[in-house]
Amino acid sequence: MNEPGLPVAQLLRQFGLRPDKRLGQNFLHDEHTLTRIAAAADIRPEDEVLEIGPGLGALTRHLARAARTVTAVELDARLLPVLQHTLAGYDNVRLIQGDILQQNPAALMEQAGYLVVANIPYYITSAILRHLLEAPKKPRRMVLTMQREVAERVLARDGKMSLLALSVQVYGQARVIARIPAGAFYPPPKVDSAVLALDLYPQPRIPARQLDLFFRLIKAGFSQKRKNLRNTLSTGLGISRNQAVALLEAADIAPQRRAETLSLDEWQALVSRYADWLATNSDTAT
Ligand code: SAM
């Protein structure tokens, strides 16, 4: 990088600020790490980038050098004057003060296929993933720095599946591209961090018309982690245990298995059987 990194501690002092722990403010100051994150996003000159929580602007500057435009949404109004200072001269950056969860990505981005690159506030990791993945205008890739343990949970396979892993894997292929030592941040966080890259599929692995059913099924399945699917589906879907058994057997899944042991392919089969079952039942009811 030609430009030196941001002097994070000095900037905070200069603007009379202290990092706000409640907002997950651990600022990245290691230029090598910032370069790796921006490189992992593989930004093309025509790309639009969405950044969540630009903080003091350290990552934003890397993104702005590579992208056509960067839209950066920062909740903490105290940081806006700092960002205006550190990003002076980067005229392709648009700063928005607000909560990312209250912003509609479809309204912020010109078209689908944008990139999301961010060192996100860890306290809302799952909510951010859901918000962006379920948006009608979807990104093509997301490169997110998050708590390492959460990144590993996203990558889990059958045997250790979770609601989080399924809700992400249905939309794209995830990989961890780097682990980041706590010393790369100011102040250093108490947890380990990792960078997760998620390449979205052109279409989710479950047909769009069945996604609601898929989420209903997995929520029911994981509602009581230690119980078998015969019980959790019966309670969660409001069907009898015999009906739950029939549904599972129709999808070639043993009724005594637990939700965490099913692969995405098996959930796919189950969604399909459940859709058939609902269609048949509504025929009977009419
Ligand atoms: N990107 C900066 C960096 O790498 O140094 C800061 C990252 S820091 C982990 C997370 C940032 O997200 C903070 O600046 C925090 O104020 C901001 N933030 C927290 N909650 C937010 C929300 N709901 N919407 C937008 N930004 C948020």
Short mmCIF file of C-alpha atoms and ligand atoms in Angstrom, two decimals:
data_model
loop_
_atom_site.label_atom_id
_atom_site.label_comp_id
_atom_site.label_asym_id
_atom_site.label_seq_id
_atom_site.Cartn_x
_atom_site.Cartn_y
_atom_site.Cartn_z
CA MET A 1 0.00 0.00 0.00
CA ASN A 2 1.34 3.43 -0.85
CA GLU A 3 -0.50 5.23 1.93
CA PRO A 4 0.31 4.66 5.58
CA GLY A 5 -2.34 3.08 7.81
CA LEU A 6 -4.63 5.08 10.06
CA PRO A 7 -3.19 6.01 13.45
CA VAL A 8 -6.27 4.69 15.27
CA ALA A 9 -5.42 5.57 18.88
CA GLN A 10 -4.19 9.02 17.88
CA LEU A 11 -7.33 9.75 15.86
CA LEU A 12 -9.56 8.78 18.77
CA ARG A 13 -7.58 11.10 21.04
CA GLN A 14 -7.67 13.91 18.50
CA PHE A 15 -11.49 13.71 18.27
CA GLY A 16 -11.91 13.15 22.01
CA LEU A 17 -13.50 9.70 21.57
CA ARG A 18 -13.44 6.37 23.37
CA PRO A 19 -14.39 3.11 21.62
CA ASP A 20 -17.93 2.09 22.56
CA LYS A 21 -17.90 -1.59 23.55
CA ARG A 22 -21.67 -1.89 23.24
CA LEU A 23 -21.35 -1.08 19.53
CA GLY A 24 -18.62 -3.67 19.02
CA GLN A 25 -16.00 -1.00 18.35
CA ASN A 26 -12.71 -2.80 17.83
CA PHE A 27 -10.94 -0.93 15.07
CA LEU A 28 -8.60 -2.68 12.66
CA HIS A 29 -5.31 -0.88 12.36
CA ASP A 30 -3.07 -3.55 10.85
CA GLU A 31 -2.50 -2.59 7.21
CA HIS A 32 -1.47 -6.11 6.22
CA THR A 33 -4.81 -7.48 7.49
CA LEU A 34 -6.79 -4.70 5.81
CA THR A 35 -5.03 -5.40 2.50
CA ARG A 36 -5.85 -9.12 2.79
CA ILE A 37 -9.53 -8.43 3.48
CA ALA A 38 -9.87 -6.07 0.52
CA ALA A 39 -7.99 -8.54 -1.73
CA ALA A 40 -10.29 -11.41 -0.69
CA ALA A 41 -13.26 -9.41 -1.95
CA ASP A 42 -11.68 -9.39 -5.44
CA ILE A 43 -13.21 -5.98 -6.21
CA ARG A 44 -13.53 -4.96 -9.85
CA PRO A 45 -13.33 -1.28 -10.86
CA GLU A 46 -17.05 -1.26 -11.77
CA ASP A 47 -18.18 -2.75 -8.43
CA GLU A 48 -20.48 -1.20 -5.85
CA VAL A 49 -19.42 -2.07 -2.30
CA LEU A 50 -21.51 -1.92 0.85
CA GLU A 51 -19.58 -1.55 4.10
CA ILE A 52 -21.23 -2.01 7.49
CA GLY A 53 -19.70 -0.04 10.34
CA PRO A 54 -16.80 1.85 8.71
CA GLY A 55 -15.63 3.00 12.16
CA LEU A 56 -12.74 5.36 11.52
CA GLY A 57 -12.53 4.52 7.82
CA ALA A 58 -9.47 2.23 7.77
CA LEU A 59 -11.07 -0.50 5.64
CA THR A 60 -13.19 2.02 3.72
CA ARG A 61 -10.05 3.59 2.22
CA HIS A 62 -8.88 0.23 0.89
CA LEU A 63 -12.31 -0.45 -0.60
CA ALA A 64 -12.59 3.01 -2.15
CA ARG A 65 -9.27 2.57 -3.96
CA ALA A 66 -10.56 -0.55 -5.72
CA ALA A 67 -14.31 -0.02 -6.22
CA ARG A 68 -16.50 2.29 -8.26
CA THR A 69 -18.49 3.32 -5.19
CA VAL A 70 -18.53 2.47 -1.50
CA THR A 71 -21.66 2.99 0.58
CA ALA A 72 -20.71 2.87 4.26
CA VAL A 73 -23.40 2.68 6.96
CA GLU A 74 -22.24 3.71 10.44
CA LEU A 75 -24.54 3.77 13.46
CA ASP A 76 -22.36 5.89 15.74
CA ALA A 77 -22.93 9.57 14.87
CA ARG A 78 -19.78 10.53 16.83
CA LEU A 79 -17.66 8.87 14.14
CA LEU A 80 -19.02 10.89 11.22
CA PRO A 81 -16.61 13.84 11.67
CA VAL A 82 -13.71 11.37 11.89
CA LEU A 83 -14.84 9.62 8.72
CA GLN A 84 -15.19 12.94 6.90
CA HIS A 85 -11.60 13.67 7.92
CA THR A 86 -10.04 10.29 7.07
CA LEU A 87 -11.99 9.91 3.83
CA ALA A 88 -11.41 13.45 2.52
CA GLY A 89 -10.34 13.03 -1.08
CA TYR A 90 -12.19 9.71 -1.55
CA ASP A 91 -15.09 11.12 -3.51
CA ASN A 92 -16.56 7.70 -4.39
CA VAL A 93 -17.57 7.06 -0.75
CA ARG A 94 -21.12 7.72 0.44
CA LEU A 95 -21.53 7.83 4.22
CA ILE A 96 -24.87 7.01 5.77
CA GLN A 97 -25.48 7.42 9.48
CA GLY A 98 -27.87 4.75 10.68
CA ASP A 99 -28.49 1.18 11.77
CA ILE A 100 -27.75 -1.32 8.98
CA LEU A 101 -30.66 -3.46 10.15
CA GLN A 102 -33.04 -0.55 9.49
CA GLN A 103 -31.62 0.10 6.02
CA ASN A 104 -32.95 -1.61 2.94
CA PRO A 105 -29.94 -2.89 0.95
CA ALA A 106 -32.12 -2.97 -2.17
CA ALA A 107 -32.62 0.80 -1.86
CA LEU A 108 -28.95 1.49 -1.07
CA MET A 109 -27.48 -0.49 -3.96
CA GLU A 110 -28.04 0.26 -7.63
CA GLN A 111 -28.22 -3.36 -8.68
CA ALA A 112 -27.87 -6.94 -7.47
CA GLY A 113 -24.38 -8.44 -7.62
CA TYR A 114 -22.71 -5.86 -5.35
CA LEU A 115 -20.11 -6.77 -2.72
CA VAL A 116 -20.39 -6.50 1.04
CA VAL A 117 -17.07 -6.06 2.80
CA ALA A 118 -17.02 -5.28 6.49
CA ASN A 119 -15.51 -5.76 9.89
CA ILE A 120 -18.93 -6.15 11.42
CA PRO A 121 -20.09 -5.46 14.96
CA TYR A 122 -20.03 -8.99 16.40
CA TYR A 123 -23.14 -8.55 18.56
CA ILE A 124 -25.41 -8.58 15.50
CA THR A 125 -23.59 -11.06 13.22
CA SER A 126 -26.55 -13.41 12.63
CA ALA A 127 -28.99 -10.53 12.17
CA ILE A 128 -26.70 -8.90 9.58
CA LEU A 129 -26.30 -12.16 7.67
CA ARG A 130 -30.05 -12.72 7.60
CA HIS A 131 -30.77 -9.11 6.64
CA LEU A 132 -28.42 -9.19 3.65
CA LEU A 133 -29.07 -12.74 2.48
CA GLU A 134 -32.83 -12.29 2.50
CA ALA A 135 -32.70 -8.91 0.73
CA PRO A 136 -34.47 -8.91 -2.63
CA LYS A 137 -31.38 -7.41 -4.29
CA LYS A 138 -28.59 -9.74 -3.23
CA PRO A 139 -24.83 -9.27 -3.17
CA ARG A 140 -22.63 -11.65 -5.17
CA ARG A 141 -20.02 -11.95 -2.44
CA MET A 142 -19.67 -11.01 1.22
CA VAL A 143 -16.34 -10.80 3.04
CA LEU A 144 -17.01 -10.37 6.73
CA THR A 145 -14.71 -10.24 9.72
CA MET A 146 -16.45 -11.90 12.63
CA GLN A 147 -15.89 -13.90 15.78
CA ARG A 148 -13.88 -16.99 14.76
CA GLU A 149 -16.18 -19.38 16.56
CA VAL A 150 -19.19 -18.01 14.65
CA ALA A 151 -17.35 -18.28 11.32
CA GLU A 152 -16.59 -21.92 12.10
CA ARG A 153 -20.23 -22.56 13.00
CA VAL A 154 -21.29 -21.16 9.62
CA LEU A 155 -19.01 -23.69 7.87
CA ALA A 156 -20.28 -26.70 9.86
CA ARG A 157 -21.41 -29.83 8.04
CA ASP A 158 -24.02 -32.44 9.00
CA GLY A 159 -23.37 -33.72 12.46
CA LYS A 160 -22.83 -30.16 13.67
CA MET A 161 -25.43 -28.32 11.62
CA SER A 162 -27.22 -25.34 13.14
CA LEU A 163 -29.87 -22.85 12.14
CA LEU A 164 -27.10 -20.37 11.36
CA ALA A 165 -25.11 -22.80 9.15
CA LEU A 166 -28.20 -23.83 7.16
CA SER A 167 -29.50 -20.28 6.78
CA VAL A 168 -26.17 -19.24 5.25
CA GLN A 169 -25.31 -22.40 3.27
CA VAL A 170 -28.64 -22.34 1.49
CA TYR A 171 -27.56 -19.06 -0.14
CA GLY A 172 -23.89 -19.61 -0.86
CA GLN A 173 -20.53 -21.29 -0.51
CA ALA A 174 -18.64 -20.12 2.57
CA ARG A 175 -14.95 -20.36 3.43
CA VAL A 176 -12.67 -18.84 6.05
CA ILE A 177 -9.91 -16.92 4.31
CA ALA A 178 -7.93 -15.72 7.34
CA ARG A 179 -7.70 -15.74 11.08
CA ILE A 180 -6.97 -12.39 12.61
CA PRO A 181 -4.97 -11.98 15.80
CA ALA A 182 -6.53 -9.77 18.47
CA GLY A 183 -3.50 -7.46 18.23
CA ALA A 184 -4.62 -6.31 14.76
CA PHE A 185 -7.45 -4.39 16.47
CA TYR A 186 -7.59 -1.41 18.79
CA PRO A 187 -8.69 -2.14 21.42
CA PRO A 188 -8.01 -5.89 21.04
CA PRO A 189 -11.22 -7.94 21.34
CA LYS A 190 -11.48 -10.73 23.94
CA VAL A 191 -12.50 -13.27 21.27
CA ASP A 192 -10.61 -14.62 18.27
CA SER A 193 -11.58 -13.29 14.85
CA ALA A 194 -11.70 -14.70 11.33
CA VAL A 195 -12.61 -13.47 7.88
CA LEU A 196 -15.47 -15.36 6.27
CA ALA A 197 -15.98 -15.12 2.51
CA LEU A 198 -19.36 -16.14 1.16
CA ASP A 199 -19.93 -16.51 -2.59
CA LEU A 200 -23.64 -16.47 -3.25
CA TYR A 201 -25.19 -18.98 -5.66
CA PRO A 202 -27.14 -17.46 -8.55
CA GLN A 203 -30.21 -19.08 -6.94
CA PRO A 204 -30.57 -20.43 -3.39
CA ARG A 205 -30.25 -24.23 -3.00
CA ILE A 206 -33.95 -24.41 -2.05
CA PRO A 207 -36.35 -23.07 -4.71
CA ALA A 208 -37.39 -19.50 -3.84
CA ARG A 209 -41.06 -20.49 -3.55
CA GLN A 210 -40.17 -23.05 -0.85
CA LEU A 211 -37.79 -20.90 1.21
CA ASP A 212 -40.46 -19.90 3.73
CA LEU A 213 -41.29 -23.57 4.27
CA PHE A 214 -37.59 -24.38 4.60
CA PHE A 215 -37.15 -21.78 7.36
CA ARG A 216 -40.32 -22.98 9.08
CA LEU A 217 -39.02 -26.56 9.01
CA ILE A 218 -35.51 -25.83 10.25
CA LYS A 219 -36.83 -23.58 13.04
CA ALA A 220 -39.15 -26.39 14.13
CA GLY A 221 -36.33 -28.95 13.83
CA PHE A 222 -33.87 -26.95 15.94
CA SER A 223 -36.40 -25.68 18.48
CA GLN A 224 -35.36 -28.39 20.98
CA LYS A 225 -31.85 -29.41 20.03
CA ARG A 226 -31.64 -32.59 22.09
CA LYS A 227 -34.92 -34.08 20.88
CA ASN A 228 -35.43 -36.17 17.79
CA LEU A 229 -37.08 -34.86 14.66
CA ARG A 230 -40.26 -36.88 15.17
CA ASN A 231 -40.92 -34.83 18.31
CA THR A 232 -39.58 -31.43 17.27
CA LEU A 233 -41.41 -31.42 13.93
CA SER A 234 -44.63 -32.59 15.53
CA THR A 235 -44.50 -29.78 18.12
CA GLY A 236 -43.03 -27.12 15.85
CA LEU A 237 -45.33 -27.72 12.88
CA GLY A 238 -48.44 -28.53 14.90
CA ILE A 239 -48.85 -32.00 13.37
CA SER A 240 -49.28 -35.38 15.05
CA ARG A 241 -46.27 -37.59 15.78
CA ASN A 242 -47.53 -40.13 13.25
CA GLN A 243 -47.75 -37.43 10.61
CA ALA A 244 -44.20 -36.28 11.47
CA VAL A 245 -42.95 -39.88 11.14
CA ALA A 246 -44.68 -40.29 7.78
CA LEU A 247 -43.20 -37.04 6.52
CA LEU A 248 -39.67 -37.98 7.60
CA GLU A 249 -39.93 -41.49 6.16
CA ALA A 250 -41.21 -40.11 2.86
CA ALA A 251 -37.98 -38.08 2.70
CA ASP A 252 -35.87 -41.15 3.63
CA ILE A 253 -34.91 -39.72 7.01
CA ALA A 254 -35.04 -41.89 10.14
CA PRO A 255 -37.54 -40.23 12.57
CA GLN A 256 -35.24 -40.66 15.57
CA ARG A 257 -32.47 -38.50 14.06
CA ARG A 258 -31.78 -35.05 15.45
CA ALA A 259 -31.83 -31.82 13.42
CA GLU A 260 -28.06 -31.24 13.64
CA THR A 261 -27.36 -34.54 11.82
CA LEU A 262 -29.23 -33.65 8.62
CA SER A 263 -27.40 -32.32 5.56
CA LEU A 264 -28.77 -29.49 3.46
CA ASP A 265 -29.71 -32.09 0.79
CA GLU A 266 -31.79 -33.96 3.34
CA TRP A 267 -33.57 -30.75 4.41
CA GLN A 268 -34.19 -30.11 0.73
CA ALA A 269 -35.88 -33.53 0.40
CA LEU A 270 -37.90 -32.86 3.54
CA VAL A 271 -39.07 -29.44 2.31
CA SER A 272 -40.20 -30.99 -0.92
CA ARG A 273 -42.20 -33.73 0.89
CA TYR A 274 -43.66 -31.16 3.28
CA ALA A 275 -44.79 -28.97 0.36
CA ASP A 276 -46.48 -32.04 -1.22
CA TRP A 277 -48.03 -32.95 2.12
CA LEU A 278 -49.43 -29.44 2.62
CA ALA A 279 -50.84 -29.40 -0.90
CA THR A 280 -52.54 -32.79 -0.35
CA ASN A 281 -53.90 -31.74 3.02
CA SER A 282 -55.33 -28.49 1.73
CA ASP A 283 -57.02 -30.51 -1.09
CA THR A 284 -58.58 -32.77 1.53
CA ALA A 285 -59.67 -29.79 3.56
CA THR A 286 -61.46 -28.12 0.63
N1 SAM B 1 -14.68 -1.03 9.99
C1 SAM B 1 -14.01 -0.47 11.14
C2 SAM B 1 -12.67 -1.11 11.27
O1 SAM B 1 -12.46 -2.16 10.66
O2 SAM B 1 -11.83 -0.61 11.99
C3 SAM B 1 -14.84 -0.63 12.42
C4 SAM B 1 -15.28 -2.02 12.78
S1 SAM B 1 -16.03 -2.18 14.37
C5 SAM B 1 -15.77 -3.92 14.66
C6 SAM B 1 -17.78 -2.20 14.04
C7 SAM B 1 -18.37 -0.87 13.60
O3 SAM B 1 -19.77 -1.05 13.38
C8 SAM B 1 -18.26 0.25 14.61
O4 SAM B 1 -17.81 1.41 13.97
C9 SAM B 1 -19.69 0.44 15.15
O5 SAM B 1 -19.97 1.75 15.57
C10 SAM B 1 -20.51 0.05 13.93
N2 SAM B 1 -21.88 -0.44 14.22
C11 SAM B 1 -22.32 -1.05 15.34
N3 SAM B 1 -23.62 -1.39 15.22
C12 SAM B 1 -24.01 -0.97 13.97
C13 SAM B 1 -25.24 -1.02 13.26
N4 SAM B 1 -26.33 -1.57 13.79
N5 SAM B 1 -25.29 -0.47 12.01
C14 SAM B 1 -24.18 0.10 11.46
N6 SAM B 1 -22.98 0.17 12.10
C15 SAM B 1 -22.90 -0.36 13.33
#
